[in-house]
Coordinates of C-alpha atoms in Angstrom, one line a residue:
Chain A
M891 CA 0.0 0.0 0.0
S892 CA 1.5 3.3 -1.0
L893 CA 1.9 6.3 1.4
A894 CA -0.9 8.1 -0.4
E895 CA -3.3 5.1 0.0
R896 CA -2.4 4.7 3.6
L897 CA -3.1 8.4 4.2
M898 CA -6.4 8.2 2.5
D899 CA -7.3 5.1 4.5
S900 CA -6.5 6.6 7.9
S901 CA -9.3 7.0 10.4
L902 CA -8.8 10.8 10.4
M903 CA -9.5 11.0 6.7
R904 CA -12.5 8.8 6.9
R905 CA -14.0 10.8 9.7
N906 CA -13.2 14.3 8.4
N907 CA -15.1 15.1 5.2
A908 CA -13.5 18.5 4.8
L909 CA -10.0 17.2 5.2
R910 CA -10.6 14.3 2.8
S911 CA -12.1 16.6 0.2
F912 CA -9.2 18.9 0.3
T913 CA -6.5 16.3 0.3
V914 CA -7.9 14.1 -2.4
A915 CA -8.5 17.2 -4.5
A916 CA -4.9 18.3 -4.0
W917 CA -3.7 14.9 -5.1
L918 CA -6.0 14.9 -8.1
G919 CA -4.9 18.4 -9.0
W920 CA -1.3 17.4 -9.0
Q921 CA -1.9 14.4 -11.2
I922 CA -3.8 16.5 -13.7
E923 CA -1.2 19.2 -13.8
S924 CA 1.8 16.9 -14.0
N925 CA 1.0 13.6 -15.6
W926 CA 0.7 14.9 -19.2
A927 CA 4.5 15.0 -19.8
D928 CA 7.8 13.6 -18.6
P929 CA 9.2 15.4 -15.6
F930 CA 11.9 17.2 -17.6
L931 CA 9.3 18.7 -20.0
F932 CA 7.0 19.5 -17.1
A933 CA 9.9 21.3 -15.3
I934 CA 10.6 23.4 -18.4
Y935 CA 7.0 24.3 -18.7
S936 CA 6.7 25.3 -15.1
I937 CA 9.8 27.4 -15.2
A938 CA 9.9 29.0 -18.6
R939 CA 6.7 31.1 -18.3
P940 CA 7.5 32.8 -15.0
V941 CA 11.1 33.3 -15.8
A942 CA 10.1 34.9 -19.1
S943 CA 7.7 37.2 -17.4
V944 CA 10.4 38.4 -15.0
M945 CA 12.9 38.8 -17.9
I946 CA 10.5 41.1 -19.7
L947 CA 10.7 43.4 -16.7
V948 CA 14.4 43.1 -16.4
V949 CA 14.9 44.0 -20.1
M950 CA 12.5 47.0 -19.8
Y951 CA 14.3 48.2 -16.7
S952 CA 17.7 47.7 -18.3
V953 CA 16.8 49.5 -21.5
I954 CA 15.7 52.7 -19.7
T955 CA 18.4 52.7 -17.0
N956 CA 21.3 51.6 -19.4
G957 CA 21.7 48.4 -17.6
A958 CA 21.8 49.9 -14.0
L959 CA 20.5 46.7 -12.5
D960 CA 22.6 47.3 -9.4
Q961 CA 20.4 50.2 -8.2
P962 CA 18.8 49.3 -4.8
I963 CA 15.3 49.8 -6.1
F964 CA 15.7 47.2 -8.8
A965 CA 15.7 44.4 -6.2
Y966 CA 12.4 45.7 -4.9
V967 CA 10.9 45.8 -8.4
Y968 CA 12.3 42.3 -9.2
L969 CA 10.9 40.8 -6.1
G970 CA 7.5 42.3 -6.6
N971 CA 7.3 40.8 -10.0
A972 CA 8.6 37.4 -8.8
L973 CA 6.1 37.3 -5.9
Y974 CA 3.4 38.1 -8.3
I975 CA 3.8 34.7 -9.9
L976 CA 1.9 33.3 -7.0
V977 CA -1.0 35.7 -7.5
G978 CA -1.7 34.4 -11.0
Q979 CA -1.1 30.8 -10.1
V980 CA -3.3 30.7 -7.0
I981 CA -6.2 32.8 -8.4
T982 CA -6.5 30.9 -11.7
G983 CA -5.5 27.6 -10.1
V984 CA -8.7 27.7 -8.0
S985 CA -11.1 29.3 -10.4
W986 CA -10.0 27.3 -13.4
V987 CA -11.1 24.0 -11.7
V988 CA -14.8 25.0 -12.4
I989 CA -14.1 25.3 -16.1
D990 CA -12.0 22.2 -16.2
D991 CA -14.6 20.0 -14.5
R992 CA -17.6 21.6 -16.4
E993 CA -16.3 22.1 -19.9
H994 CA -13.4 19.8 -20.3
Y995 CA -14.0 16.7 -18.2
R996 CA -17.7 17.2 -18.0
V997 CA -18.0 15.9 -14.5
A998 CA -19.6 18.9 -12.7
K999 CA -22.8 17.0 -12.1
Q1000 CA -21.1 14.0 -10.7
L1001 CA -18.9 16.1 -8.4
F1002 CA -22.0 17.8 -6.9
T1003 CA -23.6 14.5 -6.2
M1004 CA -20.6 13.2 -4.3
P1005 CA -20.3 13.2 -0.5
M1006 CA -17.6 16.0 -0.3
N1007 CA -17.2 19.6 0.5
H1008 CA -17.1 21.2 -3.0
A1009 CA -15.6 24.5 -1.8
L1010 CA -12.7 22.7 -0.2
Y1011 CA -12.4 20.5 -3.3
L1012 CA -11.9 23.7 -5.4
L1013 CA -9.2 25.0 -3.0
G1014 CA -7.5 21.6 -2.9
R1015 CA -7.3 21.4 -6.7
G1016 CA -5.6 24.8 -6.5
V1017 CA -2.8 23.4 -4.4
A1018 CA -1.1 21.9 -7.4
R1019 CA -0.8 25.3 -9.1
L1020 CA 0.3 26.8 -5.8
L1021 CA 3.2 24.2 -5.7
I1022 CA 4.2 25.0 -9.3
G1023 CA 4.0 28.7 -8.5
T1024 CA 6.2 28.2 -5.4
I1025 CA 8.8 26.3 -7.3
S1026 CA 8.8 28.9 -10.0
L1027 CA 9.1 31.7 -7.4
I1028 CA 12.1 29.9 -5.7
I1029 CA 13.8 29.5 -9.1
V1030 CA 13.1 33.1 -10.2
V1031 CA 14.4 34.5 -6.8
G1032 CA 17.4 32.2 -6.9
F1033 CA 18.1 33.3 -10.5
G1034 CA 17.9 36.9 -9.4
M1035 CA 20.3 36.4 -6.5
I1036 CA 22.9 34.7 -8.7
V1037 CA 22.6 36.8 -11.9
Y1038 CA 21.4 40.2 -10.6
K1039 CA 22.8 40.0 -7.1
I1040 CA 19.5 40.6 -5.4
P1041 CA 20.5 41.1 -1.8
I1042 CA 18.7 38.2 0.0
S1043 CA 20.3 35.9 2.5
A1044 CA 18.9 33.5 5.0
A1045 CA 20.5 35.5 7.8
T1046 CA 18.8 38.8 6.9
I1047 CA 15.3 37.5 6.2
D1048 CA 12.8 38.2 8.9
W1049 CA 11.5 34.7 9.0
P1050 CA 8.5 35.1 11.3
V1051 CA 7.2 38.1 9.3
F1052 CA 7.9 36.4 6.0
L1053 CA 6.1 33.1 7.0
A1054 CA 3.2 35.0 8.5
S1055 CA 2.8 37.2 5.4
M1056 CA 3.0 34.2 3.0
A1057 CA 0.4 32.3 4.9
L1058 CA -2.0 35.3 5.0
G1059 CA -1.3 36.3 1.4
I1060 CA -1.9 32.8 0.1
T1061 CA -5.1 32.5 2.1
T1062 CA -6.3 35.8 0.7
L1063 CA -5.5 34.8 -2.9
A1064 CA -7.2 31.4 -2.5
A1065 CA -10.3 33.2 -1.2
L1066 CA -10.2 35.5 -4.3
G1067 CA -9.8 32.3 -6.5
L1068 CA -12.9 30.9 -4.8
I1069 CA -14.8 34.0 -5.6
L1070 CA -13.8 33.8 -9.3
G1071 CA -14.6 30.1 -9.3
A1072 CA -18.1 30.9 -8.0
L1073 CA -18.5 33.7 -10.6
T1074 CA -17.4 31.2 -13.3
M1075 CA -20.3 28.9 -12.3
M1076 CA -22.7 31.6 -13.3
M1077 CA -20.9 32.6 -16.5
A1078 CA -21.6 31.2 -20.0
R1079 CA -19.1 33.4 -21.9
H1080 CA -15.6 34.8 -21.4
F1081 CA -15.0 32.6 -18.3
W1082 CA -11.7 31.6 -20.0
V1083 CA -10.2 35.0 -19.5
L1084 CA -11.6 35.8 -16.1
G1085 CA -8.7 34.5 -13.9
E1086 CA -5.9 35.9 -16.0
A1087 CA -7.7 39.2 -16.5
V1088 CA -8.2 39.7 -12.8
A1089 CA -4.6 38.8 -12.2
G1090 CA -3.6 41.3 -14.9
A1091 CA -5.8 44.0 -13.4
L1092 CA -4.3 43.5 -9.9
Y1093 CA -0.9 43.7 -11.4
L1094 CA -1.7 47.3 -12.3
F1095 CA -3.1 48.4 -9.0
C1096 CA -1.0 46.6 -6.3
G1097 CA 2.3 48.3 -6.7
A1098 CA 4.2 45.1 -7.8
I1099 CA 6.6 46.9 -10.2
F1100 CA 6.0 50.6 -9.7
P1101 CA 4.9 52.7 -6.8
L1102 CA 1.2 53.5 -6.5
E1103 CA 2.2 57.2 -6.6
T1104 CA 2.7 56.8 -10.4
L1105 CA -1.0 56.1 -10.8
P1106 CA -3.5 58.9 -11.0
A1107 CA -4.8 59.8 -7.5
W1108 CA -8.3 58.3 -8.1
L1109 CA -6.8 55.0 -9.2
R1110 CA -4.6 54.7 -6.1
V1111 CA -7.6 54.1 -4.0
V1112 CA -8.2 50.8 -5.8
G1113 CA -4.6 49.7 -4.9
F1114 CA -5.1 50.5 -1.3
A1115 CA -8.3 48.4 -1.2
F1116 CA -6.5 45.3 -2.4
P1117 CA -4.9 43.1 0.2
V1118 CA -2.3 42.0 -2.4
T1119 CA -0.7 45.5 -2.1
Y1120 CA 0.0 45.0 1.6
W1121 CA 1.1 41.4 1.1
L1122 CA 3.7 42.4 -1.5
E1123 CA 5.0 45.2 0.6
V1124 CA 5.5 43.3 3.9
T1125 CA 6.9 40.2 2.1
R1126 CA 9.5 42.3 0.3
R1127 CA 10.5 44.0 3.5
A1128 CA 10.8 40.7 5.2
L1129 CA 13.0 39.3 2.4
L1130 CA 15.2 42.3 1.8
G1131 CA 15.7 43.4 5.4
P1132 CA 14.9 46.7 7.2
D1133 CA 17.6 48.8 5.4
A1134 CA 16.3 47.9 1.9
V1135 CA 15.2 50.7 -0.4
G1136 CA 11.5 50.4 -1.3
F1137 CA 8.6 52.3 -2.7
P1138 CA 7.4 55.2 -0.7
T1139 CA 3.8 54.2 -0.8
L1140 CA 3.5 52.4 2.5
V1141 CA 6.5 53.6 4.5
W1142 CA 4.2 55.1 7.1
L1143 CA 3.1 51.5 8.1
S1144 CA 5.2 49.2 10.2
D1145 CA 5.5 45.5 9.5
K1146 CA 3.2 44.7 12.4
Q1147 CA 0.6 47.1 11.1
L1148 CA 0.9 45.6 7.6
L1149 CA 0.4 42.1 9.0
L1150 CA -2.6 43.3 11.0
I1151 CA -4.2 44.7 7.9
L1152 CA -3.4 41.4 6.2
V1153 CA -5.1 39.4 9.0
G1154 CA -8.2 41.5 8.8
S1155 CA -8.4 41.4 5.0
A1156 CA -7.7 37.6 5.0
L1157 CA -10.6 37.1 7.5
L1158 CA -12.9 39.3 5.4
M1159 CA -12.0 37.6 2.2
V1160 CA -12.4 34.1 3.6
I1161 CA -15.8 34.9 5.1
G1162 CA -16.9 36.9 2.0
S1163 CA -15.7 34.2 -0.5
M1164 CA -17.5 31.4 1.4
S1165 CA -20.7 33.4 1.5
F1166 CA -20.4 34.3 -2.2
Y1167 CA -19.6 30.8 -3.1
R1168 CA -22.7 29.4 -1.3
W1169 CA -24.9 32.1 -3.0
A1170 CA -23.4 31.3 -6.4
V1171 CA -24.0 27.5 -6.0
Y1172 CA -27.6 28.2 -4.9
R1173 CA -28.1 30.6 -7.8
A1174 CA -26.6 28.2 -10.3
K1175 CA -28.8 25.3 -9.1
D1176 CA -31.8 27.6 -9.1
K1177 CA -31.2 28.5 -12.7
G1178 CA -30.2 25.0 -13.7
I1179 CA -26.8 26.0 -15.0
L1180 CA -24.5 24.3 -12.5
D1181 CA -23.5 21.6 -15.0
M1182 CA -24.0 23.5 -18.3
E1183 CA -21.6 22.8 -21.1
T1184 CA -21.3 25.9 -23.1
S1185 CA -18.5 24.8 -25.6
Y1186 CA -17.7 28.5 -25.6
Chain B
M1312 CA -29.7 24.6 -56.7
N1313 CA -30.0 24.7 -60.5
D1314 CA -33.2 24.9 -62.6
E1315 CA -34.0 21.2 -62.2
G1316 CA -33.9 21.5 -58.4
R1317 CA -30.7 19.6 -58.0
V1318 CA -27.9 20.7 -55.7
R1319 CA -25.0 22.2 -57.5
K1320 CA -21.9 20.8 -55.8
A1321 CA -18.9 23.1 -55.4
T1322 CA -15.6 21.7 -56.3
G1323 CA -12.0 22.9 -56.6
F1324 CA -11.3 26.5 -55.8
R1325 CA -15.0 27.3 -55.4
L1326 CA -15.3 24.7 -52.7
F1327 CA -12.2 26.0 -51.0
W1328 CA -13.6 29.5 -51.1
I1329 CA -17.0 28.6 -49.8
T1330 CA -15.5 26.5 -47.0
L1331 CA -13.1 29.3 -46.0
W1332 CA -16.0 31.8 -45.6
A1333 CA -18.2 29.3 -43.9
R1334 CA -15.6 28.8 -41.2
A1335 CA -14.8 32.6 -41.1
Y1336 CA -18.5 33.5 -40.8
P1337 CA -19.1 32.7 -37.1
R1338 CA -16.0 34.5 -36.0
I1339 CA -16.8 37.6 -38.0
V1340 CA -20.5 37.6 -37.1
G1341 CA -19.8 36.8 -33.5
T1342 CA -17.9 40.1 -33.1
T1343 CA -20.9 42.1 -34.1
R1344 CA -23.6 40.0 -32.3
E1345 CA -22.0 39.6 -28.9
K1346 CA -20.7 42.9 -27.6
S1347 CA -19.5 41.7 -24.2
W1348 CA -16.0 41.1 -25.8
I1349 CA -15.5 44.9 -25.6
F1350 CA -15.2 44.5 -21.8
F1351 CA -13.6 41.1 -21.4
D1352 CA -11.2 41.1 -24.4
T1353 CA -10.3 44.8 -24.5
L1354 CA -10.6 46.6 -21.2
L1355 CA -9.4 43.8 -19.0
P1356 CA -6.3 43.0 -21.1
V1357 CA -5.6 46.7 -21.3
M1358 CA -5.0 46.8 -17.6
G1359 CA -2.1 44.3 -17.8
T1360 CA -0.5 46.3 -20.6
T1361 CA -1.1 49.5 -18.7
A1362 CA 1.1 48.3 -15.9
Y1363 CA 4.1 48.3 -18.2
I1364 CA 3.2 51.8 -19.3
F1365 CA 3.3 53.0 -15.7
L1366 CA 6.6 51.2 -15.2
Y1367 CA 8.1 53.2 -18.0
R1368 CA 6.6 56.3 -16.6
A1369 CA 8.0 55.5 -13.1
L1370 CA 11.4 55.1 -14.8
N1371 CA 11.0 58.4 -16.7
A1372 CA 11.3 56.7 -20.0
P1373 CA 11.1 58.7 -23.3
P1374 CA 7.4 59.1 -24.3
D1375 CA 7.8 56.9 -27.4
Y1376 CA 8.4 53.9 -25.1
V1377 CA 4.8 54.3 -23.9
G1378 CA 3.7 54.0 -27.6
F1379 CA 5.9 50.9 -28.0
V1380 CA 4.0 49.3 -25.2
V1381 CA 0.6 50.3 -26.6
V1382 CA 1.4 48.9 -30.0
G1383 CA 2.9 45.8 -28.4
G1384 CA -0.2 45.4 -26.2
A1385 CA -2.4 45.6 -29.3
M1386 CA -0.3 43.0 -31.1
T1387 CA -0.6 40.6 -28.1
A1388 CA -4.3 40.2 -29.2
F1389 CA -3.1 38.7 -32.4
W1390 CA -0.6 36.3 -30.8
I1391 CA -3.2 35.2 -28.2
N1392 CA -5.6 34.6 -31.1
V1393 CA -3.1 32.6 -33.1
L1394 CA -2.3 30.5 -30.0
W1395 CA -5.7 29.8 -28.6
S1396 CA -8.0 30.2 -31.6
M1397 CA -5.7 28.9 -34.3
A1398 CA -3.0 26.6 -32.9
S1399 CA -5.3 25.0 -30.3
Q1400 CA -8.5 25.2 -32.3
L1401 CA -8.3 21.8 -34.0
Y1402 CA -7.6 20.2 -30.6
W1403 CA -10.7 22.0 -29.2
D1404 CA -12.7 21.0 -32.3
K1405 CA -11.6 17.4 -31.7
D1406 CA -12.7 17.7 -28.0
A1407 CA -16.1 19.1 -29.0
G1408 CA -16.7 16.6 -31.8
N1409 CA -16.4 19.1 -34.6
L1410 CA -13.2 17.7 -36.1
E1411 CA -14.9 14.5 -37.3
L1412 CA -17.5 16.6 -39.0
Y1413 CA -14.8 18.6 -40.8
V1414 CA -13.1 15.4 -41.9
L1415 CA -16.3 13.9 -43.1
S1416 CA -17.3 17.1 -45.0
P1417 CA -16.0 17.6 -48.6
G1418 CA -14.5 20.9 -47.6
P1419 CA -10.7 20.8 -47.4
L1420 CA -9.1 21.1 -44.0
M1421 CA -6.7 23.7 -45.3
A1422 CA -9.7 25.9 -46.2
I1423 CA -11.1 25.5 -42.7
L1424 CA -7.8 26.6 -41.3
A1425 CA -7.7 29.6 -43.7
G1426 CA -11.3 30.4 -42.7
M1427 CA -10.3 30.4 -39.1
S1428 CA -7.4 32.7 -39.9
V1429 CA -9.6 35.2 -41.8
G1430 CA -12.3 35.1 -39.1
G1431 CA -9.7 35.4 -36.4
L1432 CA -8.0 38.2 -38.1
V1433 CA -11.2 40.2 -38.4
M1434 CA -12.3 39.4 -34.9
T1435 CA -8.8 40.2 -33.4
G1436 CA -8.4 43.2 -35.6
A1437 CA -11.4 44.8 -33.9
R1438 CA -10.0 43.9 -30.5
A1439 CA -6.5 45.3 -31.3
A1440 CA -8.0 48.5 -32.8
A1441 CA -10.0 49.0 -29.6
I1442 CA -6.9 48.4 -27.4
L1443 CA -4.9 50.8 -29.6
T1444 CA -7.6 53.5 -29.5
V1445 CA -8.3 53.3 -25.8
C1446 CA -4.6 53.3 -24.8
S1447 CA -3.6 56.0 -27.3
L1448 CA -6.3 58.3 -25.9
L1449 CA -5.6 57.5 -22.3
F1450 CA -1.8 58.0 -22.5
N1451 CA -1.7 60.7 -25.2
V1452 CA 0.5 58.6 -27.5
T1453 CA 1.9 60.6 -30.4
Y1454 CA 2.3 58.8 -33.7
Q1455 CA 4.5 60.0 -36.5
I1456 CA 3.7 57.8 -39.5
N1457 CA 6.5 57.8 -42.0
S1458 CA 4.7 55.9 -44.8
L1459 CA 1.1 54.8 -44.6
P1460 CA 1.3 52.4 -47.6
M1461 CA 4.4 50.8 -46.2
L1462 CA 2.8 50.5 -42.8
V1463 CA -0.3 48.7 -44.3
L1464 CA 2.0 46.4 -46.3
V1465 CA 4.1 45.5 -43.3
F1466 CA 1.0 44.8 -41.3
V1467 CA -0.6 42.6 -44.0
I1468 CA 2.6 40.6 -44.6
T1469 CA 3.1 40.2 -40.9
M1470 CA -0.4 38.9 -40.4
A1471 CA 0.0 36.5 -43.4
A1472 CA 3.2 35.1 -41.9
L1473 CA 1.7 35.0 -38.4
Y1474 CA -1.4 33.2 -39.3
G1475 CA 0.5 30.9 -41.6
M1476 CA 2.6 30.0 -38.5
G1477 CA -0.7 29.5 -36.6
M1478 CA -1.8 27.0 -39.3
V1479 CA 1.5 25.1 -38.9
L1480 CA 1.0 25.1 -35.1
A1481 CA -2.6 23.9 -35.5
S1482 CA -1.5 20.6 -37.2
I1483 CA 1.3 20.1 -34.7
F1484 CA -0.9 20.8 -31.7
L1485 CA -3.5 18.4 -33.1
A1486 CA -0.9 15.7 -32.9
T1487 CA 0.2 16.6 -29.4
G1488 CA -3.2 15.9 -27.8
R1489 CA -3.8 17.5 -24.5
E1490 CA -0.3 18.8 -24.3
A1491 CA -1.6 21.4 -26.7
W1492 CA -3.0 23.2 -23.8
H1493 CA 0.3 23.4 -22.0
L1494 CA 2.1 24.3 -25.2
S1495 CA -0.2 27.3 -25.7
N1496 CA 0.5 28.3 -22.1
L1497 CA 4.2 27.9 -22.6
L1498 CA 4.2 30.0 -25.7
Q1499 CA 2.8 33.1 -24.1
E1500 CA 5.2 35.1 -21.9
P1501 CA 8.3 33.5 -23.5
I1502 CA 7.2 34.8 -26.9
Y1503 CA 6.3 38.2 -25.4
L1504 CA 9.9 38.3 -24.3
A1505 CA 11.5 36.9 -27.4
S1506 CA 9.5 39.1 -29.8
G1507 CA 10.0 42.3 -27.8
F1508 CA 6.3 43.1 -27.2
Y1509 CA 7.1 45.7 -24.6
F1510 CA 10.6 47.0 -25.6
P1511 CA 12.6 47.3 -28.8
I1512 CA 14.0 43.9 -29.8
K1513 CA 17.3 45.5 -30.5
A1514 CA 17.8 45.6 -26.7
M1515 CA 18.0 41.8 -26.7
G1516 CA 21.3 41.9 -28.6
F1517 CA 22.0 41.0 -32.2
W1518 CA 22.0 37.1 -31.9
V1519 CA 19.0 36.8 -29.7
A1520 CA 17.1 39.2 -32.0
T1521 CA 18.2 37.3 -35.1
A1522 CA 17.1 34.0 -33.5
A1523 CA 13.7 35.5 -32.5
S1524 CA 13.2 36.7 -36.1
I1525 CA 11.8 33.3 -36.9
L1526 CA 8.7 34.6 -35.1
P1527 CA 6.8 36.9 -37.5
L1528 CA 5.8 39.3 -34.8
T1529 CA 9.4 40.1 -33.9
L1530 CA 10.2 41.8 -37.2
G1531 CA 6.6 42.8 -37.8
L1532 CA 6.5 44.8 -34.5
D1533 CA 9.9 46.2 -35.0
A1534 CA 9.0 47.5 -38.5
I1535 CA 5.6 48.8 -37.4
R1536 CA 7.3 50.8 -34.6
Q1537 CA 9.9 52.2 -37.0
L1538 CA 7.1 53.4 -39.2
L1539 CA 4.9 54.7 -36.3
F1540 CA 7.2 56.6 -34.0
A1541 CA 9.8 59.3 -34.3
A1542 CA 12.3 57.3 -32.2
G1543 CA 11.4 54.1 -34.0
P1544 CA 14.1 54.1 -36.7
S1545 CA 16.9 54.8 -34.2
L1546 CA 15.8 51.8 -32.1
G1547 CA 15.0 49.5 -35.0
F1548 CA 16.8 46.1 -35.4
L1549 CA 17.1 46.0 -39.2
S1550 CA 15.8 48.4 -41.9
V1551 CA 12.1 48.3 -42.7
K1552 CA 12.8 47.0 -46.2
A1553 CA 15.0 44.2 -45.0
E1554 CA 12.4 43.2 -42.3
L1555 CA 9.6 43.3 -45.0
A1556 CA 11.6 41.0 -47.3
I1557 CA 12.3 38.5 -44.4
L1558 CA 8.6 38.6 -43.4
S1559 CA 7.5 37.9 -47.0
V1560 CA 9.8 34.8 -47.1
L1561 CA 8.4 33.7 -43.7
A1562 CA 4.8 34.1 -45.0
V1563 CA 5.5 31.9 -48.0
V1564 CA 7.4 29.3 -45.9
F1565 CA 4.8 29.1 -43.1
I1566 CA 1.8 28.9 -45.5
A1567 CA 3.5 26.2 -47.6
G1568 CA 4.6 24.5 -44.4
A1569 CA 1.0 24.5 -43.1
Y1570 CA -0.2 22.8 -46.2
V1571 CA 2.4 20.1 -45.9
S1572 CA 2.2 19.6 -42.2
L1573 CA -1.6 19.5 -42.1
Y1574 CA -1.9 16.7 -44.6
K1575 CA 1.0 14.8 -43.1
M1576 CA -0.6 15.0 -39.6
E1577 CA -4.0 14.1 -41.1
E1578 CA -2.5 11.1 -42.8
I1579 CA -0.6 9.9 -39.6
G1580 CA -3.8 10.5 -37.6
R1581 CA -5.8 8.3 -40.0
R1582 CA -3.2 5.6 -40.1
Q1583 CA -2.9 5.4 -36.3
G1584 CA -6.7 5.8 -35.8
R1585 CA -6.1 8.8 -33.5
L1586 CA -7.4 11.6 -35.7
I1587 CA -10.6 12.0 -33.8
E1588 CA -9.8 10.2 -30.7
R1589 CA -10.7 12.3 -27.7
R1590 CA -8.9 10.5 -24.9
R1591 CA -5.6 12.2 -25.4

């Protein structure tokens, strides 16, 4: 009996429906994401896209600054872009499951008749993308440390703040993914672009690669309303250390205050996303569109 | 129908032509019937592109760089269309059960691909024009067109080469099964980087830019920028005439390659009994 089988057969798993739904979905998600190719090809696929997206930024920065990649602010911009890999992966990772099950595998009906927690199933399926995103993030940051001398070292990282911010940030992103998944249940058109479009929109507002001060004043408000803005700020501070040069936008907030904001926003997002998800499922059932195959 | 009430069957070029327009029709008509694309396919993607514009602004880049991003952002619509609505389309059609209908119908597959190209070009042209207009107005982009006929010619040849490449990819993706999905994903950001969607390709260095020139959008974008912006010629990779000549060769090679690869893949698929198999 394999380790996975033993885990699934444990009494804890049998008793706890939520845990079982999440774990099995995570395993299933990983199988779907990874079993289409040999590991080498899969690794290239997982790495090439995020590395390319970071390199676009590096070239843009280099073109304008005549290759002054040793400027302190570059590390901040680079890390913002690298961390942003997780935003796209987690948001689309969770929301895409609805499309995959409904349109591609056509099993939405079967899934809703199974004895499982469907919301946790969606979140579990997103774990595979989170893993891929984390590996990509580590590679991109490592690449930056070696090639562009991004000043990160294990000794200077504020580990408690870093770990807390990552946990809160990922929770918030997963909740956002669940909201998009719930929206997808009610959409017959354009659902393909929803995840990536929202991730693209957040990229503009959250100060990942430029300070919010660059945006017109009326647009900055949007940035301040998104938890991702605070997550990127506190994570960059934790990674680069207290003396690092950063954007001026949130200098008036301490790390603790940023973490408190993140705790509050994560709570709000989790409660809001679960409520919205329940409403969306109810509405989709009411309209008879829960298992519609649009072929759009 | 003729006078005796019998169906007049189209053959040869007429069949090709009719098939082409039949496949292009839903894409062209869809653009006018369903207006929600204006929000989802224009305004939402604009936000991602806009982030790069603000980055250039934050770095105090010359104004023409903003224009470079706007044009690059508009051209991403074509690349996305080629990837997801050309290269992956036969795979989607196989999944939805349409491919077997295509194969059973007398219409040539090449005409179906050409129809997808024409329809996609019209559909995406509308999206690209919308992105270009919105961004140009929002960011006060100043264009200095050197030669309008040359600009139109470069654009047409670039599109011919690009959609020819899309047709080649369609037959390859059909053979790769569900890896097609991952291949399309893989070919997004790396191509944005290699083709210089958001910066002049010259910045990548001579050899990288030369290697990237196999992608029609690399030289197409570079030539279009040279013809559209005051700073364009000084930041261009090759002269516009040289780029146009290379693009013309690419267009011929890709369209001929599409013809060969499509029939080769179809033949292999028929022999192995996997042409319309949906498990892969």
